[in-house]
Amino acid sequence: MFKKRLKSFSHAINGLVILIKVEPNARIHLLAAIVVILLAYILKISINEWALIVISIGFVFCAELVNTSIENLSDLVTKEYNPFIKKVKDLGAAAVLVAAFTAIIIA
């Protein structure tokens, strides 16, 4: 049972590594997160402010992971232009945009 959970965890870590390797925007989000965390540490923000920062960073990365998954699955279906797939990809990208703007407002 423990081995199964450990393997599941390793798949999740692999997904994060893939995200950072293949998505330039994810690297930008990671850099922004590091800067925000460093500034928060320097400014000695409150525990509630830390909670908001951590939730915001997690929200952005979750949206980026879902968007990247949508893009990869869509590309598997077809690489040719398809208006429905374009709509799906645009919706996924919009989720990342909303998450990022929300994080900026909170920060």
Backbone as XML, in Angstrom:
<?xml version="1.0"?>
<chain id="A" units="angstrom">
  <residue number="1" name="MET">
    <atom name="N" x="0.823" y="-1.192" z="0.000"/>
    <atom name="CA" x="0.000" y="0.000" z="0.000"/>
    <atom name="C" x="0.870" y="1.261" z="0.000"/>
  </residue>
  <residue number="2" name="PHE">
    <atom name="N" x="1.915" y="1.265" z="0.839"/>
    <atom name="CA" x="2.802" y="2.422" z="0.915"/>
    <atom name="C" x="3.542" y="2.629" z="-0.400"/>
  </residue>
  <residue number="3" name="LYS">
    <atom name="N" x="3.985" y="1.521" z="-1.027"/>
    <atom name="CA" x="4.696" y="1.625" z="-2.304"/>
    <atom name="C" x="3.805" y="2.233" z="-3.379"/>
  </residue>
  <residue number="4" name="LYS">
    <atom name="N" x="2.538" y="1.863" z="-3.347"/>
    <atom name="CA" x="1.582" y="2.389" z="-4.320"/>
    <atom name="C" x="1.423" y="3.901" z="-4.141"/>
  </residue>
  <residue number="5" name="ARG">
    <atom name="N" x="1.334" y="4.344" z="-2.898"/>
    <atom name="CA" x="1.196" y="5.776" z="-2.610"/>
    <atom name="C" x="2.472" y="6.531" z="-2.993"/>
  </residue>
  <residue number="6" name="LEU">
    <atom name="N" x="3.607" y="5.927" z="-2.713"/>
    <atom name="CA" x="4.878" y="6.547" z="-3.055"/>
    <atom name="C" x="5.010" y="6.691" z="-4.571"/>
  </residue>
  <residue number="7" name="LYS">
    <atom name="N" x="4.594" y="5.671" z="-5.305"/>
    <atom name="CA" x="4.648" y="5.730" z="-6.763"/>
    <atom name="C" x="3.713" y="6.816" z="-7.283"/>
  </residue>
  <residue number="8" name="SER">
    <atom name="N" x="2.538" y="6.927" z="-6.702"/>
    <atom name="CA" x="1.579" y="7.961" z="-7.082"/>
    <atom name="C" x="2.173" y="9.346" z="-6.838"/>
  </residue>
  <residue number="9" name="PHE">
    <atom name="N" x="2.836" y="9.513" z="-5.713"/>
    <atom name="CA" x="3.485" y="10.776" z="-5.381"/>
    <atom name="C" x="4.587" y="11.088" z="-6.392"/>
  </residue>
  <residue number="10" name="SER">
    <atom name="N" x="5.350" y="10.069" z="-6.799"/>
    <atom name="CA" x="6.427" y="10.296" z="-7.766"/>
    <atom name="C" x="5.863" y="10.712" z="-9.124"/>
  </residue>
  <residue number="11" name="HIS">
    <atom name="N" x="4.690" y="10.196" z="-9.495"/>
    <atom name="CA" x="4.041" y="10.630" z="-10.741"/>
    <atom name="C" x="3.670" y="12.112" z="-10.653"/>
  </residue>
  <residue number="12" name="ALA">
    <atom name="N" x="3.174" y="12.527" z="-9.505"/>
    <atom name="CA" x="2.789" y="13.929" z="-9.310"/>
    <atom name="C" x="4.010" y="14.845" z="-9.400"/>
  </residue>
  <residue number="13" name="ILE">
    <atom name="N" x="5.097" y="14.448" z="-8.779"/>
    <atom name="CA" x="6.337" y="15.229" z="-8.850"/>
    <atom name="C" x="6.819" y="15.293" z="-10.294"/>
  </residue>
  <residue number="14" name="ASN">
    <atom name="N" x="6.722" y="14.168" z="-11.000"/>
    <atom name="CA" x="7.105" y="14.131" z="-12.411"/>
    <atom name="C" x="6.275" y="15.130" z="-13.220"/>
  </residue>
  <residue number="15" name="GLY">
    <atom name="N" x="4.990" y="15.235" z="-12.915"/>
    <atom name="CA" x="4.134" y="16.201" z="-13.593"/>
    <atom name="C" x="4.607" y="17.631" z="-13.374"/>
  </residue>
  <residue number="16" name="LEU">
    <atom name="N" x="5.019" y="17.948" z="-12.155"/>
    <atom name="CA" x="5.545" y="19.292" z="-11.873"/>
    <atom name="C" x="6.840" y="19.556" z="-12.641"/>
  </residue>
  <residue number="17" name="VAL">
    <atom name="N" x="7.703" y="18.548" z="-12.695"/>
    <atom name="CA" x="8.964" y="18.685" z="-13.432"/>
    <atom name="C" x="8.678" y="18.912" z="-14.913"/>
  </residue>
  <residue number="18" name="ILE">
    <atom name="N" x="7.756" y="18.136" z="-15.470"/>
    <atom name="CA" x="7.381" y="18.309" z="-16.876"/>
    <atom name="C" x="6.856" y="19.719" z="-17.111"/>
  </residue>
  <residue number="19" name="LEU">
    <atom name="N" x="5.990" y="20.182" z="-16.225"/>
    <atom name="CA" x="5.418" y="21.526" z="-16.369"/>
    <atom name="C" x="6.517" y="22.578" z="-16.460"/>
  </residue>
  <residue number="20" name="ILE">
    <atom name="N" x="7.457" y="22.529" z="-15.547"/>
    <atom name="CA" x="8.527" y="23.529" z="-15.506"/>
    <atom name="C" x="9.430" y="23.408" z="-16.732"/>
  </residue>
  <residue number="21" name="LYS">
    <atom name="N" x="9.667" y="22.186" z="-17.205"/>
    <atom name="CA" x="10.537" y="21.981" z="-18.367"/>
    <atom name="C" x="9.904" y="22.455" z="-19.670"/>
  </residue>
  <residue number="22" name="VAL">
    <atom name="N" x="8.608" y="22.209" z="-19.850"/>
    <atom name="CA" x="8.001" y="22.430" z="-21.169"/>
    <atom name="C" x="7.191" y="23.716" z="-21.292"/>
  </residue>
  <residue number="23" name="GLU">
    <atom name="N" x="6.823" y="24.325" z="-20.197"/>
    <atom name="CA" x="5.961" y="25.510" z="-20.260"/>
    <atom name="C" x="6.717" y="26.768" z="-19.842"/>
  </residue>
  <residue number="24" name="PRO">
    <atom name="N" x="7.051" y="27.624" z="-20.811"/>
    <atom name="CA" x="7.756" y="28.866" z="-20.463"/>
    <atom name="C" x="6.984" y="29.721" z="-19.453"/>
  </residue>
  <residue number="25" name="ASN">
    <atom name="N" x="5.667" y="29.772" z="-19.585"/>
    <atom name="CA" x="4.876" y="30.567" z="-18.637"/>
    <atom name="C" x="4.979" y="30.017" z="-17.220"/>
  </residue>
  <residue number="26" name="ALA">
    <atom name="N" x="5.109" y="28.710" z="-17.085"/>
    <atom name="CA" x="5.258" y="28.110" z="-15.757"/>
    <atom name="C" x="6.572" y="28.556" z="-15.121"/>
  </residue>
  <residue number="27" name="ARG">
    <atom name="N" x="7.605" y="28.686" z="-15.938"/>
    <atom name="CA" x="8.885" y="29.168" z="-15.407"/>
    <atom name="C" x="8.767" y="30.628" z="-14.967"/>
  </residue>
  <residue number="28" name="ILE">
    <atom name="N" x="8.000" y="31.412" z="-15.710"/>
    <atom name="CA" x="7.762" y="32.805" z="-15.311"/>
    <atom name="C" x="6.994" y="32.836" z="-13.991"/>
  </residue>
  <residue number="29" name="HIS">
    <atom name="N" x="5.969" y="31.984" z="-13.874"/>
    <atom name="CA" x="5.197" y="31.915" z="-12.626"/>
    <atom name="C" x="6.087" y="31.477" z="-11.464"/>
  </residue>
  <residue number="30" name="LEU">
    <atom name="N" x="6.983" y="30.531" z="-11.719"/>
    <atom name="CA" x="7.891" y="30.061" z="-10.670"/>
    <atom name="C" x="8.815" y="31.188" z="-10.216"/>
  </residue>
  <residue number="31" name="LEU">
    <atom name="N" x="9.368" y="31.919" z="-11.157"/>
    <atom name="CA" x="10.240" y="33.046" z="-10.814"/>
    <atom name="C" x="9.471" y="34.096" z="-10.014"/>
  </residue>
  <residue number="32" name="ALA">
    <atom name="N" x="8.265" y="34.408" z="-10.457"/>
    <atom name="CA" x="7.433" y="35.380" z="-9.736"/>
    <atom name="C" x="7.133" y="34.889" z="-8.323"/>
  </residue>
  <residue number="33" name="ALA">
    <atom name="N" x="6.852" y="33.601" z="-8.184"/>
    <atom name="CA" x="6.563" y="33.031" z="-6.863"/>
    <atom name="C" x="7.775" y="33.153" z="-5.941"/>
  </residue>
  <residue number="34" name="ILE">
    <atom name="N" x="8.948" y="32.879" z="-6.474"/>
    <atom name="CA" x="10.174" y="32.983" z="-5.673"/>
    <atom name="C" x="10.387" y="34.427" z="-5.218"/>
  </residue>
  <residue number="35" name="VAL">
    <atom name="N" x="10.198" y="35.379" z="-6.129"/>
    <atom name="CA" x="10.354" y="36.801" z="-5.783"/>
    <atom name="C" x="9.355" y="37.198" z="-4.698"/>
  </residue>
  <residue number="36" name="VAL">
    <atom name="N" x="8.102" y="36.784" z="-4.861"/>
    <atom name="CA" x="7.065" y="37.121" z="-3.877"/>
    <atom name="C" x="7.394" y="36.509" z="-2.514"/>
  </residue>
  <residue number="37" name="ILE">
    <atom name="N" x="7.835" y="35.261" z="-2.506"/>
    <atom name="CA" x="8.185" y="34.594" z="-1.247"/>
    <atom name="C" x="9.358" y="35.311" z="-0.569"/>
  </residue>
  <residue number="38" name="LEU">
    <atom name="N" x="10.364" y="35.679" z="-1.346"/>
    <atom name="CA" x="11.506" y="36.403" z="-0.772"/>
    <atom name="C" x="11.081" y="37.756" z="-0.204"/>
  </residue>
  <residue number="39" name="LEU">
    <atom name="N" x="10.265" y="38.484" z="-0.953"/>
    <atom name="CA" x="9.777" y="39.778" z="-0.456"/>
    <atom name="C" x="8.921" y="39.611" z="0.795"/>
  </residue>
  <residue number="40" name="ALA">
    <atom name="N" x="8.088" y="38.593" z="0.796"/>
    <atom name="CA" x="7.241" y="38.339" z="1.965"/>
    <atom name="C" x="8.101" y="38.032" z="3.190"/>
  </residue>
  <residue number="41" name="TYR">
    <atom name="N" x="9.174" y="37.274" z="2.984"/>
    <atom name="CA" x="10.084" y="36.952" z="4.081"/>
    <atom name="C" x="10.784" y="38.216" z="4.586"/>
  </residue>
  <residue number="42" name="ILE">
    <atom name="N" x="11.277" y="39.014" z="3.655"/>
    <atom name="CA" x="11.980" y="40.247" z="4.024"/>
    <atom name="C" x="11.047" y="41.210" z="4.763"/>
  </residue>
  <residue number="43" name="LEU">
    <atom name="N" x="9.808" y="41.300" z="4.298"/>
    <atom name="CA" x="8.840" y="42.223" z="4.901"/>
    <atom name="C" x="8.182" y="41.669" z="6.165"/>
  </residue>
  <residue number="44" name="LYS">
    <atom name="N" x="8.503" y="40.411" z="6.487"/>
    <atom name="CA" x="7.974" y="39.764" z="7.693"/>
    <atom name="C" x="6.445" y="39.885" z="7.765"/>
  </residue>
  <residue number="45" name="ILE">
    <atom name="N" x="5.793" y="39.385" z="6.729"/>
    <atom name="CA" x="4.335" y="39.479" z="6.663"/>
    <atom name="C" x="3.683" y="38.558" z="7.697"/>
  </residue>
  <residue number="46" name="SER">
    <atom name="N" x="2.424" y="38.813" z="7.971"/>
    <atom name="CA" x="1.690" y="38.036" z="8.980"/>
    <atom name="C" x="1.369" y="36.631" z="8.467"/>
  </residue>
  <residue number="47" name="ILE">
    <atom name="N" x="0.955" y="35.771" z="9.380"/>
    <atom name="CA" x="0.598" y="34.397" z="9.019"/>
    <atom name="C" x="-0.591" y="34.379" z="8.057"/>
  </residue>
  <residue number="48" name="ASN">
    <atom name="N" x="-1.529" y="35.289" z="8.241"/>
    <atom name="CA" x="-2.678" y="35.368" z="7.326"/>
    <atom name="C" x="-2.243" y="35.793" z="5.925"/>
  </residue>
  <residue number="49" name="GLU">
    <atom name="N" x="-1.311" y="36.724" z="5.869"/>
    <atom name="CA" x="-0.789" y="37.153" z="4.566"/>
    <atom name="C" x="-0.012" y="36.024" z="3.894"/>
  </residue>
  <residue number="50" name="TRP">
    <atom name="N" x="0.742" y="35.252" z="4.695"/>
    <atom name="CA" x="1.446" y="34.085" z="4.153"/>
    <atom name="C" x="0.448" y="33.090" z="3.562"/>
  </residue>
  <residue number="51" name="ALA">
    <atom name="N" x="-0.640" y="32.881" z="4.276"/>
    <atom name="CA" x="-1.659" y="31.937" z="3.799"/>
    <atom name="C" x="-2.206" y="32.380" z="2.445"/>
  </residue>
  <residue number="52" name="LEU">
    <atom name="N" x="-2.490" y="33.661" z="2.320"/>
    <atom name="CA" x="-2.994" y="34.175" z="1.041"/>
    <atom name="C" x="-1.974" y="34.017" z="-0.081"/>
  </residue>
  <residue number="53" name="ILE">
    <atom name="N" x="-0.722" y="34.272" z="0.230"/>
    <atom name="CA" x="0.349" y="34.131" z="-0.768"/>
    <atom name="C" x="0.465" y="32.676" z="-1.218"/>
  </residue>
  <residue number="54" name="VAL">
    <atom name="N" x="0.502" y="31.759" z="-0.271"/>
    <atom name="CA" x="0.642" y="30.336" z="-0.599"/>
    <atom name="C" x="-0.560" y="29.840" z="-1.403"/>
  </residue>
  <residue number="55" name="ILE">
    <atom name="N" x="-1.750" y="30.230" z="-0.996"/>
    <atom name="CA" x="-2.960" y="29.834" z="-1.729"/>
    <atom name="C" x="-2.926" y="30.406" z="-3.145"/>
  </residue>
  <residue number="56" name="SER">
    <atom name="N" x="-2.509" y="31.647" z="-3.282"/>
    <atom name="CA" x="-2.445" y="32.277" z="-4.604"/>
    <atom name="C" x="-1.455" y="31.568" z="-5.517"/>
  </residue>
  <residue number="57" name="ILE">
    <atom name="N" x="-0.286" y="31.263" z="-4.992"/>
    <atom name="CA" x="0.724" y="30.561" z="-5.784"/>
    <atom name="C" x="0.202" y="29.181" z="-6.190"/>
  </residue>
  <residue number="58" name="GLY">
    <atom name="N" x="-0.393" y="28.479" z="-5.253"/>
    <atom name="CA" x="-0.962" y="27.168" z="-5.565"/>
    <atom name="C" x="-2.056" y="27.246" z="-6.606"/>
  </residue>
  <residue number="59" name="PHE">
    <atom name="N" x="-2.898" y="28.266" z="-6.510"/>
    <atom name="CA" x="-3.990" y="28.483" z="-7.457"/>
    <atom name="C" x="-3.446" y="28.667" z="-8.874"/>
  </residue>
  <residue number="60" name="VAL">
    <atom name="N" x="-2.410" y="29.478" z="-9.017"/>
    <atom name="CA" x="-1.815" y="29.728" z="-10.332"/>
    <atom name="C" x="-1.217" y="28.443" z="-10.900"/>
  </residue>
  <residue number="61" name="PHE">
    <atom name="N" x="-0.483" y="27.696" z="-10.081"/>
    <atom name="CA" x="0.134" y="26.472" z="-10.587"/>
    <atom name="C" x="-0.897" y="25.393" z="-10.903"/>
  </residue>
  <residue number="62" name="CYS">
    <atom name="N" x="-1.955" y="25.313" z="-10.124"/>
    <atom name="CA" x="-3.034" y="24.363" z="-10.456"/>
    <atom name="C" x="-3.659" y="24.713" z="-11.799"/>
  </residue>
  <residue number="63" name="ALA">
    <atom name="N" x="-3.924" y="25.987" z="-12.015"/>
    <atom name="CA" x="-4.500" y="26.413" z="-13.294"/>
    <atom name="C" x="-3.545" y="26.112" z="-14.443"/>
  </residue>
  <residue number="64" name="GLU">
    <atom name="N" x="-2.266" y="26.358" z="-14.236"/>
    <atom name="CA" x="-1.268" y="26.090" z="-15.279"/>
    <atom name="C" x="-1.175" y="24.593" z="-15.580"/>
  </residue>
  <residue number="65" name="LEU">
    <atom name="N" x="-1.238" y="23.775" z="-14.547"/>
    <atom name="CA" x="-1.210" y="22.320" z="-14.747"/>
    <atom name="C" x="-2.426" y="21.838" z="-15.533"/>
  </residue>
  <residue number="66" name="VAL">
    <atom name="N" x="-3.596" y="22.332" z="-15.183"/>
    <atom name="CA" x="-4.817" y="21.938" z="-15.900"/>
    <atom name="C" x="-4.752" y="22.429" z="-17.344"/>
  </residue>
  <residue number="67" name="ASN">
    <atom name="N" x="-4.325" y="23.667" z="-17.542"/>
    <atom name="CA" x="-4.223" y="24.211" z="-18.894"/>
    <atom name="C" x="-3.246" y="23.407" z="-19.749"/>
  </residue>
  <residue number="68" name="THR">
    <atom name="N" x="-2.104" y="23.065" z="-19.193"/>
    <atom name="CA" x="-1.118" y="22.280" z="-19.932"/>
    <atom name="C" x="-1.669" y="20.898" z="-20.264"/>
  </residue>
  <residue number="69" name="SER">
    <atom name="N" x="-2.405" y="20.309" z="-19.341"/>
    <atom name="CA" x="-3.040" y="19.011" z="-19.606"/>
    <atom name="C" x="-4.040" y="19.123" z="-20.749"/>
  </residue>
  <residue number="70" name="ILE">
    <atom name="N" x="-4.849" y="20.175" z="-20.727"/>
    <atom name="CA" x="-5.823" y="20.404" z="-21.800"/>
    <atom name="C" x="-5.105" y="20.560" z="-23.138"/>
  </residue>
  <residue number="71" name="GLU">
    <atom name="N" x="-4.048" y="21.348" z="-23.159"/>
    <atom name="CA" x="-3.305" y="21.565" z="-24.399"/>
    <atom name="C" x="-2.713" y="20.260" z="-24.927"/>
  </residue>
  <residue number="72" name="ASN">
    <atom name="N" x="-2.127" y="19.467" z="-24.037"/>
    <atom name="CA" x="-1.519" y="18.207" z="-24.464"/>
    <atom name="C" x="-2.551" y="17.218" z="-24.988"/>
  </residue>
  <residue number="73" name="LEU">
    <atom name="N" x="-3.663" y="17.095" z="-24.294"/>
    <atom name="CA" x="-4.718" y="16.194" z="-24.767"/>
    <atom name="C" x="-5.304" y="16.677" z="-26.088"/>
  </residue>
  <residue number="74" name="SER">
    <atom name="N" x="-5.479" y="17.978" z="-26.224"/>
    <atom name="CA" x="-6.000" y="18.530" z="-27.475"/>
    <atom name="C" x="-5.050" y="18.258" z="-28.634"/>
  </residue>
  <residue number="75" name="ASP">
    <atom name="N" x="-3.755" y="18.425" z="-28.394"/>
    <atom name="CA" x="-2.765" y="18.156" z="-29.439"/>
    <atom name="C" x="-2.715" y="16.675" z="-29.800"/>
  </residue>
  <residue number="76" name="LEU">
    <atom name="N" x="-3.036" y="15.814" z="-28.849"/>
    <atom name="CA" x="-3.088" y="14.379" z="-29.128"/>
    <atom name="C" x="-4.248" y="14.060" z="-30.067"/>
  </residue>
  <residue number="77" name="VAL">
    <atom name="N" x="-5.361" y="14.757" z="-29.897"/>
    <atom name="CA" x="-6.538" y="14.540" z="-30.745"/>
    <atom name="C" x="-6.234" y="14.965" z="-32.176"/>
  </residue>
  <residue number="78" name="THR">
    <atom name="N" x="-5.706" y="16.175" z="-32.339"/>
    <atom name="CA" x="-5.340" y="16.660" z="-33.674"/>
    <atom name="C" x="-4.425" y="17.865" z="-33.557"/>
  </residue>
  <residue number="79" name="LYS">
    <atom name="N" x="-3.488" y="17.947" z="-34.468"/>
    <atom name="CA" x="-2.617" y="19.124" z="-34.534"/>
    <atom name="C" x="-3.172" y="20.126" z="-35.540"/>
  </residue>
  <residue number="80" name="GLU">
    <atom name="N" x="-4.150" y="19.684" z="-36.317"/>
    <atom name="CA" x="-4.782" y="20.568" z="-37.295"/>
    <atom name="C" x="-5.724" y="21.530" z="-36.578"/>
  </residue>
  <residue number="81" name="TYR">
    <atom name="N" x="-5.966" y="22.677" z="-37.232"/>
    <atom name="CA" x="-6.862" y="23.661" z="-36.642"/>
    <atom name="C" x="-8.264" y="23.080" z="-36.502"/>
  </residue>
  <residue number="82" name="ASN">
    <atom name="N" x="-8.825" y="23.274" z="-35.326"/>
    <atom name="CA" x="-10.190" y="22.841" z="-35.054"/>
    <atom name="C" x="-10.811" y="23.916" z="-34.164"/>
  </residue>
  <residue number="83" name="PRO">
    <atom name="N" x="-11.922" y="24.516" z="-34.581"/>
    <atom name="CA" x="-12.502" y="25.609" z="-33.799"/>
    <atom name="C" x="-12.927" y="25.193" z="-32.392"/>
  </residue>
  <residue number="84" name="PHE">
    <atom name="N" x="-13.377" y="23.961" z="-32.227"/>
    <atom name="CA" x="-13.772" y="23.498" z="-30.900"/>
    <atom name="C" x="-12.552" y="23.362" z="-29.992"/>
  </residue>
  <residue number="85" name="ILE">
    <atom name="N" x="-11.475" y="22.785" z="-30.523"/>
    <atom name="CA" x="-10.246" y="22.641" z="-29.728"/>
    <atom name="C" x="-9.666" y="24.016" z="-29.409"/>
  </residue>
  <residue number="86" name="LYS">
    <atom name="N" x="-9.755" y="24.949" z="-30.350"/>
    <atom name="CA" x="-9.295" y="26.312" z="-30.069"/>
    <atom name="C" x="-10.062" y="26.900" z="-28.893"/>
  </residue>
  <residue number="87" name="LYS">
    <atom name="N" x="-11.373" y="26.690" z="-28.886"/>
    <atom name="CA" x="-12.203" y="27.208" z="-27.798"/>
    <atom name="C" x="-11.785" y="26.586" z="-26.462"/>
  </residue>
  <residue number="88" name="VAL">
    <atom name="N" x="-11.567" y="25.280" z="-26.459"/>
    <atom name="CA" x="-11.157" y="24.576" z="-25.239"/>
    <atom name="C" x="-9.806" y="25.104" z="-24.750"/>
  </residue>
  <residue number="89" name="LYS">
    <atom name="N" x="-8.857" y="25.265" z="-25.671"/>
    <atom name="CA" x="-7.540" y="25.783" z="-25.289"/>
    <atom name="C" x="-7.641" y="27.222" z="-24.774"/>
  </residue>
  <residue number="90" name="ASP">
    <atom name="N" x="-8.473" y="28.035" z="-25.413"/>
    <atom name="CA" x="-8.656" y="29.418" z="-24.959"/>
    <atom name="C" x="-9.255" y="29.464" z="-23.554"/>
  </residue>
  <residue number="91" name="LEU">
    <atom name="N" x="-10.189" y="28.570" z="-23.279"/>
    <atom name="CA" x="-10.785" y="28.515" z="-21.937"/>
    <atom name="C" x="-9.740" y="28.118" z="-20.893"/>
  </residue>
  <residue number="92" name="GLY">
    <atom name="N" x="-8.898" y="27.155" z="-21.228"/>
    <atom name="CA" x="-7.822" y="26.763" z="-20.315"/>
    <atom name="C" x="-6.856" y="27.906" z="-20.062"/>
  </residue>
  <residue number="93" name="ALA">
    <atom name="N" x="-6.505" y="28.623" z="-21.124"/>
    <atom name="CA" x="-5.608" y="29.773" z="-20.981"/>
    <atom name="C" x="-6.263" y="30.869" z="-20.143"/>
  </residue>
  <residue number="94" name="ALA">
    <atom name="N" x="-7.566" y="31.043" z="-20.315"/>
    <atom name="CA" x="-8.290" y="32.043" z="-19.523"/>
    <atom name="C" x="-8.253" y="31.697" z="-18.038"/>
  </residue>
  <residue number="95" name="ALA">
    <atom name="N" x="-8.301" y="30.414" z="-17.716"/>
    <atom name="CA" x="-8.225" y="29.995" z="-16.312"/>
    <atom name="C" x="-6.896" y="30.428" z="-15.696"/>
  </residue>
  <residue number="96" name="VAL">
    <atom name="N" x="-5.817" y="30.271" z="-16.453"/>
    <atom name="CA" x="-4.504" y="30.695" z="-15.961"/>
    <atom name="C" x="-4.473" y="32.212" z="-15.797"/>
  </residue>
  <residue number="97" name="LEU">
    <atom name="N" x="-5.031" y="32.919" z="-16.754"/>
    <atom name="CA" x="-5.062" y="34.379" z="-16.687"/>
    <atom name="C" x="-5.824" y="34.869" z="-15.457"/>
  </residue>
  <residue number="98" name="VAL">
    <atom name="N" x="-6.979" y="34.280" z="-15.207"/>
    <atom name="CA" x="-7.776" y="34.660" z="-14.029"/>
    <atom name="C" x="-7.000" y="34.364" z="-12.747"/>
  </residue>
  <residue number="99" name="ALA">
    <atom name="N" x="-6.373" y="33.194" z="-12.686"/>
    <atom name="CA" x="-5.591" y="32.827" z="-11.499"/>
    <atom name="C" x="-4.428" y="33.795" z="-11.292"/>
  </residue>
  <residue number="100" name="ALA">
    <atom name="N" x="-3.732" y="34.125" z="-12.371"/>
    <atom name="CA" x="-2.582" y="35.026" z="-12.263"/>
    <atom name="C" x="-3.015" y="36.432" z="-11.841"/>
  </residue>
  <residue number="101" name="PHE">
    <atom name="N" x="-4.082" y="36.947" z="-12.440"/>
    <atom name="CA" x="-4.572" y="38.274" z="-12.042"/>
    <atom name="C" x="-5.039" y="38.283" z="-10.586"/>
  </residue>
  <residue number="102" name="THR">
    <atom name="N" x="-5.691" y="37.209" z="-10.176"/>
    <atom name="CA" x="-6.122" y="37.107" z="-8.780"/>
    <atom name="C" x="-4.914" y="37.133" z="-7.846"/>
  </residue>
  <residue number="103" name="ALA">
    <atom name="N" x="-3.874" y="36.388" z="-8.212"/>
    <atom name="CA" x="-2.654" y="36.355" z="-7.397"/>
    <atom name="C" x="-1.995" y="37.731" z="-7.338"/>
  </residue>
  <residue number="104" name="ILE">
    <atom name="N" x="-1.988" y="38.434" z="-8.461"/>
    <atom name="CA" x="-1.398" y="39.781" z="-8.485"/>
    <atom name="C" x="-2.171" y="40.721" z="-7.569"/>
  </residue>
  <residue number="105" name="ILE">
    <atom name="N" x="-3.488" y="40.647" z="-7.619"/>
    <atom name="CA" x="-4.319" y="41.504" z="-6.766"/>
    <atom name="C" x="-4.067" y="41.199" z="-5.291"/>
  </residue>
  <residue number="106" name="ILE">
    <atom name="N" x="-3.962" y="39.919" z="-4.957"/>
    <atom name="CA" x="-3.723" y="39.521" z="-3.567"/>
    <atom name="C" x="-2.337" y="39.951" z="-3.109"/>
  </residue>
  <residue number="107" name="ALA">
    <atom name="N" x="-1.356" y="39.784" z="-3.978"/>
    <atom name="CA" x="0.024" y="40.127" z="-3.616"/>
    <atom name="C" x="0.162" y="41.620" z="-3.486"/>
  </residue>
</chain>
